[in-house]
Tab-separated table of C-alpha atoms in Angstrom:
chain	number	residue	atom	x	y	z
A	41	UNK	CA	-10.819	-19.198	12.309
A	42	UNK	CA	-11.451	-15.505	11.894
A	43	UNK	CA	-8.423	-13.021	12.299
A	44	UNK	CA	-8.992	-9.758	13.049
A	45	UNK	CA	-6.920	-6.408	12.312
A	46	UNK	CA	-7.218	-3.810	15.255
A	47	UNK	CA	-5.966	-0.347	14.341
A	48	UNK	CA	-5.712	2.346	16.986
A	49	UNK	CA	-5.280	5.995	15.549
A	50	UNK	CA	-3.344	7.500	18.233
A	51	UNK	CA	-3.603	11.105	16.586
A	52	UNK	CA	-7.031	12.270	16.128
A	53	UNK	CA	-6.973	15.035	13.184
A	54	UNK	CA	-9.202	15.126	10.240
A	55	UNK	CA	-7.943	15.964	6.850
A	56	UNK	CA	-9.223	15.475	3.189
A	57	UNK	CA	-6.535	12.687	2.870
A	58	UNK	CA	-7.924	10.825	5.826
A	59	UNK	CA	-11.678	11.138	4.659
A	60	UNK	CA	-10.580	9.764	1.058
A	61	UNK	CA	-9.209	6.885	2.763
A	62	UNK	CA	-12.074	6.159	5.139
A	63	UNK	CA	-14.481	6.318	1.694
A	64	UNK	CA	-12.432	3.943	0.061
A	65	UNK	CA	-10.896	1.485	2.241
A	66	UNK	CA	-14.343	-0.635	3.102
A	67	UNK	CA	-14.190	-1.802	-0.494
A	68	UNK	CA	-10.983	-3.167	-0.555
A	69	UNK	CA	-11.798	-4.786	2.851
A	70	UNK	CA	-14.789	-6.851	1.217
A	71	UNK	CA	-12.726	-7.519	-1.784
A	72	UNK	CA	-10.594	-10.025	0.896
A	73	UNK	CA	-13.626	-11.114	2.949
A	74	UNK	CA	-13.547	-8.877	5.369
A	75	UNK	CA	-15.566	-6.739	7.434
A	76	UNK	CA	-15.832	-3.865	9.718
A	77	UNK	CA	-17.029	-5.081	13.061
A	78	UNK	CA	-16.223	-2.002	15.090
A	79	UNK	CA	-15.043	1.284	13.412
A	80	UNK	CA	-14.464	4.148	16.223
A	81	UNK	CA	-16.771	4.603	19.089
A	82	UNK	CA	-16.604	4.919	22.672
A	83	UNK	CA	-13.786	3.135	24.768
A	84	UNK	CA	-13.670	2.568	28.225
A	85	UNK	CA	-10.337	1.009	29.529
A	86	UNK	CA	-10.748	-1.257	32.313
A	87	UNK	CA	-7.208	-2.187	33.141
A	88	UNK	CA	-3.767	-1.333	32.319
A	89	UNK	CA	-2.058	1.949	30.932
A	90	UNK	CA	-3.575	1.653	27.240
A	91	UNK	CA	-4.575	4.861	26.017
A	92	UNK	CA	-6.399	3.925	22.693
A	93	UNK	CA	-7.934	7.134	20.817
A	94	UNK	CA	-10.170	5.457	17.915
A	95	UNK	CA	-10.308	1.884	17.548
A	96	UNK	CA	-11.295	0.030	14.564
A	97	UNK	CA	-11.775	-3.997	14.504
A	98	UNK	CA	-11.937	-5.624	11.350
A	99	UNK	CA	-12.656	-9.583	10.821
A	100	UNK	CA	-11.632	-11.642	8.443
A	101	UNK	CA	-11.952	-15.124	7.920
A	102	UNK	CA	-8.625	-16.149	8.553
A	103	UNK	CA	-5.056	-14.621	9.066
A	104	UNK	CA	-4.334	-15.394	5.365
A	105	UNK	CA	-6.881	-13.450	4.240
A	106	UNK	CA	-6.247	-10.630	6.508
A	107	UNK	CA	-2.229	-10.710	5.331
A	108	UNK	CA	-3.761	-10.900	1.671
A	109	UNK	CA	-5.579	-7.463	2.307
A	110	UNK	CA	-2.858	-5.730	4.030
A	111	UNK	CA	-0.242	-6.760	1.351
A	112	UNK	CA	-2.753	-5.914	-1.372
A	113	UNK	CA	-1.821	-3.215	-4.173
A	114	UNK	CA	-5.224	-1.809	-3.443
A	115	UNK	CA	-4.814	-1.372	-0.048
A	116	UNK	CA	-1.402	-0.214	-0.191
A	117	UNK	CA	-2.713	2.611	-2.466
A	118	UNK	CA	-4.866	3.346	0.304
A	119	UNK	CA	-2.562	3.277	3.465
A	120	UNK	CA	-0.536	6.174	2.424
A	121	UNK	CA	-3.651	8.507	2.971
A	122	UNK	CA	-4.036	7.240	6.472
A	123	UNK	CA	-0.228	7.123	7.331
A	124	UNK	CA	0.323	11.074	6.057
A	125	UNK	CA	-2.583	12.096	7.852
A	126	UNK	CA	-2.476	10.152	11.505
A	127	UNK	CA	-0.238	8.029	13.605
A	128	UNK	CA	-1.726	4.292	13.761
A	129	UNK	CA	-0.562	1.206	15.662
A	130	UNK	CA	-1.810	-1.809	13.726
A	131	UNK	CA	-1.803	-5.256	15.073
A	132	UNK	CA	-3.233	-8.476	13.079
A	133	UNK	CA	-5.068	-11.098	16.005
A	134	UNK	CA	-5.067	-14.543	14.986
A	135	UNK	CA	-6.596	-17.771	17.421
A	136	UNK	CA	-3.345	-19.532	18.106
A	137	UNK	CA	-5.533	-22.975	18.908
């Protein structure tokens, strides 16, 4: 079953490091069978106090693929570019059925 990595960048800033991360991360996602479903865009909070700033939704064939990507050397090398530039909330969503 598909699994999803949901990222909310909670500080919207630009930097050379973040631009480099965005330029290179797609190839690492694809290498692990993932694809970007949504990468930014307008967000309407319908209920609750959630305050998303910039959301990204990445789909993987399963949780194992998502975890492999998140733990991969290719992604870990890039993650520092993102975490050094912006604050991010990151979750992995899997179907519990």
